Short mmCIF file of C-alpha atoms (C1' of nucleotides) in Angstrom, two decimals:
data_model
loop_
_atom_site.label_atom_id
_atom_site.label_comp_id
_atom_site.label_asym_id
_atom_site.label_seq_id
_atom_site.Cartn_x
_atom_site.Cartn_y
_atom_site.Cartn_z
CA UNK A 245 -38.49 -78.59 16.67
CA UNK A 246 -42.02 -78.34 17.66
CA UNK A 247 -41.77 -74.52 19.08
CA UNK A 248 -42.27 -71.92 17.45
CA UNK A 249 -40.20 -68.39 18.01
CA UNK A 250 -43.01 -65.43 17.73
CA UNK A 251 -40.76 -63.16 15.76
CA UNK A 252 -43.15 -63.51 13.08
CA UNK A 253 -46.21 -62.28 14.95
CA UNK A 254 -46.52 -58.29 15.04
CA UNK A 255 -48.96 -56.85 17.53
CA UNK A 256 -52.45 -57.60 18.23
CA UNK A 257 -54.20 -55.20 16.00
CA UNK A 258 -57.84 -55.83 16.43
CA UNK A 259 -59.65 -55.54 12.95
CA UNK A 260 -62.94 -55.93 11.25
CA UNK A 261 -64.04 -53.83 14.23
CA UNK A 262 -66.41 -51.79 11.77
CA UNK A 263 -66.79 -53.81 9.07
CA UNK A 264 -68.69 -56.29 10.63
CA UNK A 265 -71.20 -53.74 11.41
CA UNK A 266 -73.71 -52.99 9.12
CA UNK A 267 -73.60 -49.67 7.53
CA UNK A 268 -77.49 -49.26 6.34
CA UNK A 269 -78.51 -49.71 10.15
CA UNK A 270 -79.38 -46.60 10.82
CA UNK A 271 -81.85 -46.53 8.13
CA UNK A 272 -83.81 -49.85 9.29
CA UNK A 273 -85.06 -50.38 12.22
CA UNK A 274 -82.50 -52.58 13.33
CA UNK A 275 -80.17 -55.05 11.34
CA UNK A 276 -81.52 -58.96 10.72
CA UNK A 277 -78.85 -61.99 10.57
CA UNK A 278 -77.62 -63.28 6.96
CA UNK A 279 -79.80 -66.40 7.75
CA UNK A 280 -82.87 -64.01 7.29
CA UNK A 281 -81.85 -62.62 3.89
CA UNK A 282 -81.42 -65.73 2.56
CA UNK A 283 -84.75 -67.04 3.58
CA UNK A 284 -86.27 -64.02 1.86
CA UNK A 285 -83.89 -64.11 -0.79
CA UNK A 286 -85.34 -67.39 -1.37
CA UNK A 287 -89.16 -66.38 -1.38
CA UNK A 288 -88.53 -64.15 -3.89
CA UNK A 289 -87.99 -67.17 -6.13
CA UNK A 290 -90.52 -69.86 -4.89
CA UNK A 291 -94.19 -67.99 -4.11
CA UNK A 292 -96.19 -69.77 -1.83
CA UNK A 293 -94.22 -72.30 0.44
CA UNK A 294 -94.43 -74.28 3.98
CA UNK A 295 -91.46 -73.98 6.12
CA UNK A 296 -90.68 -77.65 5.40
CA UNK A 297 -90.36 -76.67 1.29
CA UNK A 298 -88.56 -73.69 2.04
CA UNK A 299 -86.24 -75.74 3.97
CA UNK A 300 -85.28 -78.12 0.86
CA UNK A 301 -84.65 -74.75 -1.13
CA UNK A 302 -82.45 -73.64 1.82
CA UNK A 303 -80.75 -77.09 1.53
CA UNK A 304 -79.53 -76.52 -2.09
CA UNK A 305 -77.44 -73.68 -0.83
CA UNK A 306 -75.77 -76.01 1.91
CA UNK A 307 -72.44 -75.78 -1.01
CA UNK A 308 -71.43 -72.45 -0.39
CA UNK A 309 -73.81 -71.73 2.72
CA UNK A 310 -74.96 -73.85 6.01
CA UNK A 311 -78.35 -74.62 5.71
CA UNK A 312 -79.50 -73.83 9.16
CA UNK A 313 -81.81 -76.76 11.66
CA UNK A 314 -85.30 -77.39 10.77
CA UNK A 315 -85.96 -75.13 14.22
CA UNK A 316 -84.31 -72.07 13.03
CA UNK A 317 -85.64 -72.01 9.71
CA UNK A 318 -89.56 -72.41 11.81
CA UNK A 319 -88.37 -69.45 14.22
CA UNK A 320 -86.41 -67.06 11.64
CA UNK A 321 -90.04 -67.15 9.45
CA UNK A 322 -92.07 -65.66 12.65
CA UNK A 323 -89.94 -63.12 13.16
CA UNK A 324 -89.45 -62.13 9.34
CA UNK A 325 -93.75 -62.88 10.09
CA UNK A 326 -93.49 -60.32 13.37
CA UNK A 327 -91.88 -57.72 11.01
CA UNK A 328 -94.25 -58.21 8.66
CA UNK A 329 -91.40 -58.99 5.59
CA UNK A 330 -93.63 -62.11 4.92
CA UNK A 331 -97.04 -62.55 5.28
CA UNK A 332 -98.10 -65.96 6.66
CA UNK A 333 -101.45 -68.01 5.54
CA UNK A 334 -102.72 -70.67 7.97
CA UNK A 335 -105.10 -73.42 6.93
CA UNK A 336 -106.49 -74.79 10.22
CA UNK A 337 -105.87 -78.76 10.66
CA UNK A 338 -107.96 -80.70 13.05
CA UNK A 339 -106.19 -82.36 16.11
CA UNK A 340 -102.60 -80.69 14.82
CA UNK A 341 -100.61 -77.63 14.69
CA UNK A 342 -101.79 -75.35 11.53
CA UNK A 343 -100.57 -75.64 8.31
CA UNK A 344 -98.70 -72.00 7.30
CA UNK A 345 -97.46 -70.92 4.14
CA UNK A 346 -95.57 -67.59 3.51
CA UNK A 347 -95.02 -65.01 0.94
CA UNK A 348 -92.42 -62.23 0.67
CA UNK A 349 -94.48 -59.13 1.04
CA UNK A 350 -93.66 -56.01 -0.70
CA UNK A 351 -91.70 -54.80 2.32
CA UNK A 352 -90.00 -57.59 2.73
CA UNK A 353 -88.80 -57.22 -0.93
CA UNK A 354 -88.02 -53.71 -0.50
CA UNK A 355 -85.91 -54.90 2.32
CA UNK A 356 -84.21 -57.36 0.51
CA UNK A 357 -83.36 -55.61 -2.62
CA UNK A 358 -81.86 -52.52 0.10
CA UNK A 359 -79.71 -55.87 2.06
CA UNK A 360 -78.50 -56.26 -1.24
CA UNK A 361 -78.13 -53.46 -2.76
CA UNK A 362 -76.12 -51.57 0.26
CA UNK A 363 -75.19 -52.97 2.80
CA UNK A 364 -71.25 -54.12 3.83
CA UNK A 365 -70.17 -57.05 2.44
CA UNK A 366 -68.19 -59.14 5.26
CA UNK A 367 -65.57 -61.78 4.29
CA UNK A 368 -66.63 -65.37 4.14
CA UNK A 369 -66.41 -67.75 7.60
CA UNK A 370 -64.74 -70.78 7.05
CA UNK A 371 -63.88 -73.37 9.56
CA UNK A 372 -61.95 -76.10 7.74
CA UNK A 373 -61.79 -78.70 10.65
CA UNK A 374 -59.66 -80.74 8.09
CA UNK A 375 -56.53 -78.08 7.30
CA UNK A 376 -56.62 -77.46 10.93
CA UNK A 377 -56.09 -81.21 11.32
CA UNK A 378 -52.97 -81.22 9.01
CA UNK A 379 -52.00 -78.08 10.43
CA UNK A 380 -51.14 -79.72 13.90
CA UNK A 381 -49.85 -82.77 12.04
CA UNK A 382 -46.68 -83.05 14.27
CA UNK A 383 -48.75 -84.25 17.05
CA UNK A 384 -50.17 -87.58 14.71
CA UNK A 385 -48.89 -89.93 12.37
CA UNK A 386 -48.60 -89.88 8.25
CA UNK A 387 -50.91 -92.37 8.04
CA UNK A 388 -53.81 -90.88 9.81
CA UNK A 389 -53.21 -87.70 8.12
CA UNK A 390 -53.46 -89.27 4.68
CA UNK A 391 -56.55 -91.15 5.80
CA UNK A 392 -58.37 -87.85 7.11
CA UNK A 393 -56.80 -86.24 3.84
CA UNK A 394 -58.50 -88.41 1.52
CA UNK A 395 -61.36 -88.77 3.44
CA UNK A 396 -61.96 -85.22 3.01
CA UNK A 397 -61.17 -85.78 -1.05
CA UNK A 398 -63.85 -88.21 -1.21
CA UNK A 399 -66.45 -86.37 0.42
CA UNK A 400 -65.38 -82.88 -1.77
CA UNK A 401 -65.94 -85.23 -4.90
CA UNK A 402 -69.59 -86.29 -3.91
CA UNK A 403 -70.17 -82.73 -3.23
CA UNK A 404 -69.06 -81.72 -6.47
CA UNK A 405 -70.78 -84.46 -7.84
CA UNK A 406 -73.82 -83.24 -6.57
CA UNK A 407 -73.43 -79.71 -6.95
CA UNK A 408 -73.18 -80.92 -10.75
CA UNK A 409 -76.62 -82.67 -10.76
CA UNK A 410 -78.11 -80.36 -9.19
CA UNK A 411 -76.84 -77.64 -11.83
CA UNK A 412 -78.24 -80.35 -14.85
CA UNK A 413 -81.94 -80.56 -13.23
CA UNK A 414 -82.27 -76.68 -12.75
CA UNK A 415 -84.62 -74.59 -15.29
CA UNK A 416 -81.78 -72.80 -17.06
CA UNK A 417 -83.78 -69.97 -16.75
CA UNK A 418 -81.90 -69.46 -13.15
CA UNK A 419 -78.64 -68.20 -14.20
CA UNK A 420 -77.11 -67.02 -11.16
CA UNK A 421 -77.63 -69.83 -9.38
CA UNK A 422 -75.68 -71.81 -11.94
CA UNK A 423 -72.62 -69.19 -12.13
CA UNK A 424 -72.90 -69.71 -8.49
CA UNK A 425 -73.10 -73.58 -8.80
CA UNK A 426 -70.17 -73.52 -11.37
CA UNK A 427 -68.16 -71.25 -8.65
CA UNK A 428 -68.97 -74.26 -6.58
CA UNK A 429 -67.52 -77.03 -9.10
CA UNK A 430 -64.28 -75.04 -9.31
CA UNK A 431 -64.04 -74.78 -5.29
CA UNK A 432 -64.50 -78.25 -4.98
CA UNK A 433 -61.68 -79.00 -7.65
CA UNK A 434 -59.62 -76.89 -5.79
CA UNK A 435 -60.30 -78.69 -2.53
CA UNK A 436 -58.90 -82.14 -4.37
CA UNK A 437 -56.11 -80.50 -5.77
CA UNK A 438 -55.26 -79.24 -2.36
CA UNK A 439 -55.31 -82.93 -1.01
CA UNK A 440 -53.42 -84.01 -3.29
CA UNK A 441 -50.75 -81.45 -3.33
CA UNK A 442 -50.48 -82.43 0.58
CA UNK A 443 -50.40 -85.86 0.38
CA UNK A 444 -47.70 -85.29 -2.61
CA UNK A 445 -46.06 -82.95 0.39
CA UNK A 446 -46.67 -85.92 3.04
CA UNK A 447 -44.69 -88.33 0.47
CA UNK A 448 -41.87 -86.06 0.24
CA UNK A 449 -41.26 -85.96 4.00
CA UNK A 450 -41.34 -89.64 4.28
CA UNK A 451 -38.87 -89.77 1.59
CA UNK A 452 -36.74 -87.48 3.02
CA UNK A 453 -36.29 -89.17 6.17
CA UNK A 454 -35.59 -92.07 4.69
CA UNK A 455 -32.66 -90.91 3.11
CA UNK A 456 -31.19 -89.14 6.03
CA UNK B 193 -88.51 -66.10 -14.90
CA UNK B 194 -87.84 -65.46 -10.75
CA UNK B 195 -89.69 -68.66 -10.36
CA UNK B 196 -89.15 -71.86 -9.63
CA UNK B 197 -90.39 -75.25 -10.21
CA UNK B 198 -89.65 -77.92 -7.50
CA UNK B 199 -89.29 -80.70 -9.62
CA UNK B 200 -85.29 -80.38 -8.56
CA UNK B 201 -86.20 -81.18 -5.31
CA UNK B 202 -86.07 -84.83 -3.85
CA UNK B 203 -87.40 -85.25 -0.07
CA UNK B 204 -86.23 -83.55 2.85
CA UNK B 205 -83.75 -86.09 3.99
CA UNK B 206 -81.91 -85.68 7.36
CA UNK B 207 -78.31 -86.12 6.91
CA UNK B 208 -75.29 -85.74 9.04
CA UNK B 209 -77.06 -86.65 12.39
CA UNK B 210 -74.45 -89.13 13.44
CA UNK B 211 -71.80 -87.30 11.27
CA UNK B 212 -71.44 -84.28 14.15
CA UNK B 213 -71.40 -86.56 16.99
CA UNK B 214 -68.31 -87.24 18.27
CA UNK B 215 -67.59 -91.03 18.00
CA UNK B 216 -65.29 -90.65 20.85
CA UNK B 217 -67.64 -89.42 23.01
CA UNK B 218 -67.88 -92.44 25.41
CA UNK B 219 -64.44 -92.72 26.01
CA UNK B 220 -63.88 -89.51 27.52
CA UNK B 221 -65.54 -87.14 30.15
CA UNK B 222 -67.08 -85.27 27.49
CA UNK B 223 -66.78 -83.38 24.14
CA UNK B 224 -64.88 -80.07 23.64
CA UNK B 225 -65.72 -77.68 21.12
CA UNK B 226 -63.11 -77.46 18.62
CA UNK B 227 -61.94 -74.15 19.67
CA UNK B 228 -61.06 -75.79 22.57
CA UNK B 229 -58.80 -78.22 20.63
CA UNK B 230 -57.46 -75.26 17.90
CA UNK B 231 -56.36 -73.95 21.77
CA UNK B 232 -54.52 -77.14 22.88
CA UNK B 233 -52.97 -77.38 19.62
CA UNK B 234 -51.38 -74.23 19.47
CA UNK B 235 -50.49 -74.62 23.23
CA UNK B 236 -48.25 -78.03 21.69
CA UNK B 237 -46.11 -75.23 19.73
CA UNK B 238 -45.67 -72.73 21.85
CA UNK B 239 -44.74 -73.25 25.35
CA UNK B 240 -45.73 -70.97 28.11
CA UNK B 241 -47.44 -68.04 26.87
CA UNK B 242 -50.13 -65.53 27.86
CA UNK B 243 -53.59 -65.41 26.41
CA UNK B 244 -53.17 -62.64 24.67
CA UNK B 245 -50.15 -63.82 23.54
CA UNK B 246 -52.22 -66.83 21.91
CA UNK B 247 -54.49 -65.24 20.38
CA UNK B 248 -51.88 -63.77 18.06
CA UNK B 249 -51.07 -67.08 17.32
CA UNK B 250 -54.49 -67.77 16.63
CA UNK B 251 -55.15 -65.23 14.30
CA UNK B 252 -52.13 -66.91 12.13
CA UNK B 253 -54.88 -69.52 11.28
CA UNK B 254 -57.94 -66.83 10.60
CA UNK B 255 -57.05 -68.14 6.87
CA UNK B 256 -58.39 -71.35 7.13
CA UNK B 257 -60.16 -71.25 10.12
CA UNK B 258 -62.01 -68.17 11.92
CA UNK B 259 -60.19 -66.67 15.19
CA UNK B 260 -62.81 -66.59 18.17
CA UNK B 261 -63.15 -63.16 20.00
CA UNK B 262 -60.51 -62.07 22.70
CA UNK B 263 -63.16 -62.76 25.22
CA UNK B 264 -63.96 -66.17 23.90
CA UNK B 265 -60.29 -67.12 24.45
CA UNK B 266 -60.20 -65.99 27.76
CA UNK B 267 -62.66 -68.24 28.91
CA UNK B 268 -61.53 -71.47 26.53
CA UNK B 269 -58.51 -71.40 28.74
CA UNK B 270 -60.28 -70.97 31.94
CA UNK B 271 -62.37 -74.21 31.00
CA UNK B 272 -59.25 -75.77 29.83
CA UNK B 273 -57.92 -75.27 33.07
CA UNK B 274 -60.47 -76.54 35.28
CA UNK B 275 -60.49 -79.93 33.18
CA UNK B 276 -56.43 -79.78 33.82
CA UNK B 277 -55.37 -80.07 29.86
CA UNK B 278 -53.82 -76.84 30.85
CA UNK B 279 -51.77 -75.37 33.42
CA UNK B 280 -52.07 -72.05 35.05
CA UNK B 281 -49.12 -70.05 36.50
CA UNK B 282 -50.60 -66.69 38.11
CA UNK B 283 -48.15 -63.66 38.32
CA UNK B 284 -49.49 -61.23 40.76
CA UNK B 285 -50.07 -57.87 39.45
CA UNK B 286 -50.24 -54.30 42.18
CA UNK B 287 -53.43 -52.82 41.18
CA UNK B 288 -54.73 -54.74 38.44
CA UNK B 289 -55.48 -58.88 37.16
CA UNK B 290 -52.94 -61.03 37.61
CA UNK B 291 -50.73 -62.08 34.87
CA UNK B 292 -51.71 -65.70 33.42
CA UNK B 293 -49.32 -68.00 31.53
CA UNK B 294 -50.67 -71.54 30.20
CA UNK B 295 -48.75 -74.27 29.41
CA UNK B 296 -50.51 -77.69 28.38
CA UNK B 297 -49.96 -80.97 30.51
CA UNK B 298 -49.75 -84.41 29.83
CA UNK B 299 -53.21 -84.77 30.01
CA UNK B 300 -54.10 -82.40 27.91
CA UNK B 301 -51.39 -83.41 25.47
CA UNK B 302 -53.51 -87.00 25.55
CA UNK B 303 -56.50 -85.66 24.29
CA UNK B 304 -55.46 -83.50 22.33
CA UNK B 305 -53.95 -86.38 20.59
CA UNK B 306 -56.75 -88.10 20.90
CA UNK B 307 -58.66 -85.88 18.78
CA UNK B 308 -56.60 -85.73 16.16
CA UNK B 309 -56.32 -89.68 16.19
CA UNK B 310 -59.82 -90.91 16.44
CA UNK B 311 -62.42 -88.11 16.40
CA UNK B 312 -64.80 -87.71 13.53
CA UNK B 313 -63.62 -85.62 10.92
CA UNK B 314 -66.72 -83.68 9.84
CA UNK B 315 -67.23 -81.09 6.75
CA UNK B 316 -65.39 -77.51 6.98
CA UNK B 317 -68.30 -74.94 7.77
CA UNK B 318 -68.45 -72.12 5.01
CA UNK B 319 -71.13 -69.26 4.86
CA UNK B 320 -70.22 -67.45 1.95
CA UNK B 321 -71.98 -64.61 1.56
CA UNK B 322 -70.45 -63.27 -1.67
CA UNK B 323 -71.64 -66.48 -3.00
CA UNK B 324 -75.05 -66.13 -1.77
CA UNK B 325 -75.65 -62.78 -3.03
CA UNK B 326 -74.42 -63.75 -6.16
CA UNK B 327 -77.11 -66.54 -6.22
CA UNK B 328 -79.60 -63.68 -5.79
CA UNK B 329 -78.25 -61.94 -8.64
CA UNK B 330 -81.92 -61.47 -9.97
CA UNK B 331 -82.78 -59.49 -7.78
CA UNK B 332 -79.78 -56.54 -7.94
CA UNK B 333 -78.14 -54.85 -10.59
CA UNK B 334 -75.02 -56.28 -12.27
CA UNK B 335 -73.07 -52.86 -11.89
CA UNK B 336 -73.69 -53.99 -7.63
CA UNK B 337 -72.91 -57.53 -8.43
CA UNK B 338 -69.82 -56.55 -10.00
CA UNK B 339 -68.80 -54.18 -7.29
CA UNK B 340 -69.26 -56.88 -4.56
CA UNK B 341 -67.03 -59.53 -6.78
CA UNK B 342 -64.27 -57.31 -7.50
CA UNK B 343 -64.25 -55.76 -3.61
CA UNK B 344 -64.03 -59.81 -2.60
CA UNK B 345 -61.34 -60.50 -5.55
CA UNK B 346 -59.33 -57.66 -4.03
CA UNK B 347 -59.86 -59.10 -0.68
CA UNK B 348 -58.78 -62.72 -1.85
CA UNK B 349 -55.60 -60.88 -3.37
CA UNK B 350 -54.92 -59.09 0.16
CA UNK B 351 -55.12 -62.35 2.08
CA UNK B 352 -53.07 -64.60 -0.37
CA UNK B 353 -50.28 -61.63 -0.05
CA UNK B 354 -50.44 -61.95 3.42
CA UNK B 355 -50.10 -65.58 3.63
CA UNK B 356 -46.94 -65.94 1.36
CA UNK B 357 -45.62 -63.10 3.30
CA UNK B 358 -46.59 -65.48 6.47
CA UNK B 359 -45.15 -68.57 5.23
CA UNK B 360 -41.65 -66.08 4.20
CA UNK B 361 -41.86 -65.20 8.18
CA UNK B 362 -42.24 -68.55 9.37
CA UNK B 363 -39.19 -71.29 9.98
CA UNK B 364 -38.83 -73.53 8.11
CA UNK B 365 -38.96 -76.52 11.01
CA UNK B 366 -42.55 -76.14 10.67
CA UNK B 367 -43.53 -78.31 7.90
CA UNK B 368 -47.74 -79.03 8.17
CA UNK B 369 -48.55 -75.22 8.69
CA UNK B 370 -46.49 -74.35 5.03
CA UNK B 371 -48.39 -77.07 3.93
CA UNK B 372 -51.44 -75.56 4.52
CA UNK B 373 -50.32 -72.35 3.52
CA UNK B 374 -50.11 -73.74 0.02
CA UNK B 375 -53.23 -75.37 0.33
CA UNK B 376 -54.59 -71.78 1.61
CA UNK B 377 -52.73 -69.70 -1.46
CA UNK B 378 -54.36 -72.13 -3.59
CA UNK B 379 -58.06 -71.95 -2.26
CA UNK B 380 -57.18 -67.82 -2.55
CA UNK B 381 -56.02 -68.30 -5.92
CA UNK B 382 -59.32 -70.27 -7.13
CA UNK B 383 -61.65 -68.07 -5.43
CA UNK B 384 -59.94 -64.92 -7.11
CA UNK B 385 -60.24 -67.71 -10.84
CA UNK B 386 -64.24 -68.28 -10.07
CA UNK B 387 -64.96 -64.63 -9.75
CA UNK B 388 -63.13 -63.71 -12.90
CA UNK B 389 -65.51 -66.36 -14.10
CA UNK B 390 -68.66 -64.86 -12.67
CA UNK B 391 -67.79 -61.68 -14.39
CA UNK B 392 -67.16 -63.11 -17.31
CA UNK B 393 -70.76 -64.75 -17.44
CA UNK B 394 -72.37 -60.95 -16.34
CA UNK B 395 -70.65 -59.45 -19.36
CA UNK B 396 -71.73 -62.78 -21.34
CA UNK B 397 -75.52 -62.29 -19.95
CA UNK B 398 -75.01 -58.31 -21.00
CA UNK B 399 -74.10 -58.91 -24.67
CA UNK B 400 -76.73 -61.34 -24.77
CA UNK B 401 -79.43 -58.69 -23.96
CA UNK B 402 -78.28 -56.16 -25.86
CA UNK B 403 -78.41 -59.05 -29.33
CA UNK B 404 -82.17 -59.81 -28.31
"C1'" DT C 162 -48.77 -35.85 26.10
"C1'" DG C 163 -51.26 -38.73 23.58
"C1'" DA C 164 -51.57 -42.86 21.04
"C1'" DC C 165 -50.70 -47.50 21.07
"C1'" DT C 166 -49.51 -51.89 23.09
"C1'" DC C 167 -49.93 -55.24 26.65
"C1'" DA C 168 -53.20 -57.76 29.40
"C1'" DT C 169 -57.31 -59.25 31.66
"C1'" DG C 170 -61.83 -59.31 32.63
"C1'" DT C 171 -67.55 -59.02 32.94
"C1'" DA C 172 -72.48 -58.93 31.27
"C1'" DA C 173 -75.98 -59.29 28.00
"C1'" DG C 174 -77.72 -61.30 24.36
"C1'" DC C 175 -78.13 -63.68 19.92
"C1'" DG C 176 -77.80 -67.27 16.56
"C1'" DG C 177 -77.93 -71.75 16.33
"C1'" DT C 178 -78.03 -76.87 17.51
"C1'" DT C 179 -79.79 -81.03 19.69
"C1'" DA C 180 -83.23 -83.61 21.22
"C1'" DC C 181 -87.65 -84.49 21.82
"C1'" DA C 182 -92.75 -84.74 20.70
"C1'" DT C 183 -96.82 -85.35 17.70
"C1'" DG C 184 -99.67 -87.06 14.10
"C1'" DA C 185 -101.61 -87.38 9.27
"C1'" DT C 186 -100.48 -89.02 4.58
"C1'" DT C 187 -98.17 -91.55 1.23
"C1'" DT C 188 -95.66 -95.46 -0.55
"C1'" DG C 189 -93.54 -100.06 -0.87
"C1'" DC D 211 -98.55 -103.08 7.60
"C1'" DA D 212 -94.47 -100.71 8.18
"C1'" DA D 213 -91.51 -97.23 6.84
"C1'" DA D 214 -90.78 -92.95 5.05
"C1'" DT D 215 -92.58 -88.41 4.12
"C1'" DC D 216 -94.98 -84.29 5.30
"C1'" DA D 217 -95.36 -80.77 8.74
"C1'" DT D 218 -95.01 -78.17 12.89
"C1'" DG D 219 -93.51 -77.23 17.18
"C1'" DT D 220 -90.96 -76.68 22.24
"C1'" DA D 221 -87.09 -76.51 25.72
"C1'" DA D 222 -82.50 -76.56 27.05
"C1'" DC D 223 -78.30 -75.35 26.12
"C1'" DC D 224 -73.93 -73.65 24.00
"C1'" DG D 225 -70.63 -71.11 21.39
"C1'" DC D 226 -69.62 -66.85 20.37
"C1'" DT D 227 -69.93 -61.78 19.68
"C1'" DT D 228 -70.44 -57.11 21.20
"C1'" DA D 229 -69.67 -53.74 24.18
"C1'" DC D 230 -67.76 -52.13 27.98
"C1'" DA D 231 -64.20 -51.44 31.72
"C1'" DT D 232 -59.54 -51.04 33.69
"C1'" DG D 233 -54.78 -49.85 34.02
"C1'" DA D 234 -49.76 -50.18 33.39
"C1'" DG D 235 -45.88 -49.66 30.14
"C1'" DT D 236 -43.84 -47.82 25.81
"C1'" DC D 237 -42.78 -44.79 22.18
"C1'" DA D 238 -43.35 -40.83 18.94
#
DNA sequence: TGACTCATGTAAGCGGTTACATGATTTG
DNA sequence: CAAATCATGTAACCGCTTACATGAGTCA
């Protein structure tokens, strides 16, 4: 009942070998993680900003990607600093670490408009700690599934919720960050529908058992 | 017009602290990563089986939840084993590693159930990074823009074929993981909706250039 | 014979988190 | 006056990837 025969599982082909790599490498000097891109992508829309503003910008992505610690977003700006894709202004403070905002420089531009202009676009990572929950549901009970089920719902409805406001107090000028924010409405919908459609799934078991 | 006001932005808030943390922490040795319990899982539906084996299994969930590198396997079972949720059987080999099978024990049965009882559920993890060069749009051309949504539409496609054809393959004893195979041809199926979408506003955003 | 599958392993390094530490400024 | 905000930083650690290495069996 709860084994599986592995006549459905062909051979062990290992892919995305290639295709995780980035193509324009050999042009740069050497390739920077997605995390950097976005924090430049970002300073090409706010001008002057501390790492702790830069941060709440990063946070308004957390819908469709992780916004990264407060630690990483301090380190990833030195290095982007070190490679001199952003150019860093300290104002001394007395008795505490320096104030330091950054600006995308004109390399760091070129940079970015080449990250997104050419290089390999890799599928999206998604861990989904819920499906993989309901996925090993013949090791729990109905009950808890439904409550970690519509758990999940709730939470994808505040999201969306937010996502929403957050699309209402942007300049409109920003268009592609509403198409993206819309993209991000219609994911969350999809989420709930998904619940639902597995709780509806859930009922019919139950039923089904009872008739037996 | 690339810039933006702040005004959107409330104060940097620190959320989810608590949220990661496992609740059940205190009541066992310590926390696994949840690789470690996708592992365990797939060890309750499979009997004895190689790692290599598993990791075929584990690429059966790559839809809704990443598969870790061969290597990265390796060494989840090794730790697995020297907490004893998992059993080792060594077949010597002439010449060359020996042979390792793994079947999970009571134990590791227990916490596996554990887990799926009592442990936090938190958020799924998703770095998009269609979606986040989308929400640079300003920044590329739309004939890119376009290129990079229809390559990921045709991607979607691809991996919603290959999940039907999975859920064809798979018996039909095993109830949760059709269930979130639906839920899986469904999150395909909107993703493959919102880009139609997207191009839909490009082409709208066109038109309304060429009217000014 | 050569390509592919089966099967296991090591070493280096990176991206990222967690936790901690500090202190001025603003706000209720 | 206390709490929250602003603002920066360090150290330890972990999960995971990449790249490499090995070798037997199988099949065209």
């Amino acid at each position: 009942m709860a084994h599986c025969s592995s006549e459905a599982l062909g051979p062990l082909v290992e892919r995305h070998k290639e295709e995780t790599a980035d193509v324009a490498d050999d042009r740069r000097e050497s390739a920077l993680p997605s995390t950097a891109y976005a924090v430049l992508g970002l300073l090409t829309m706010t001008g002057e900003v501390t790492g702790y503003e830069l941060r709440k910008w990063a946070m308004n992505m957390r819908y469709f990607y992780w916004s990264p610690a407060q630690s990483q977003l301090y380190l990833e700006l030195r290095r982007l600093r070190d490679r001199a894709l952003v150019y860093e202004r300290t104002e001394a403070q007395p008795g505490r670490p320096d104030k330091r905002y950054y600006t995308i420089t004109d390399t760091g531009r070129r940079v970015f408009r080449d990250w997104l202009d050419h290089s390999e676009v890799g599928p999206p990572l998604l861990k989904h700690s819920v499906a993989l929950r309901l996925f090993f549901g013949h090791q729990t009970s109905h009950s808890r599934l439904r409550e970690v089920l519509t758990q999940y719902a709730e939470w994808a409805r505040r999201q969306q919720q937010e996502l929403s406001a957050l699309k209402g107090d942007m300049l409109p000028a920003l268009r592609y960050s509403s198409i993206v924010a819309d993209w991000g409405v219609g994911y969350f919908a999809a989420e709930i529908n998904a619940v639902e459609s597995a709780l509806a799934s859930l009922d019919a078991m139950d039923s089904e058992v009872g008739e037996s």
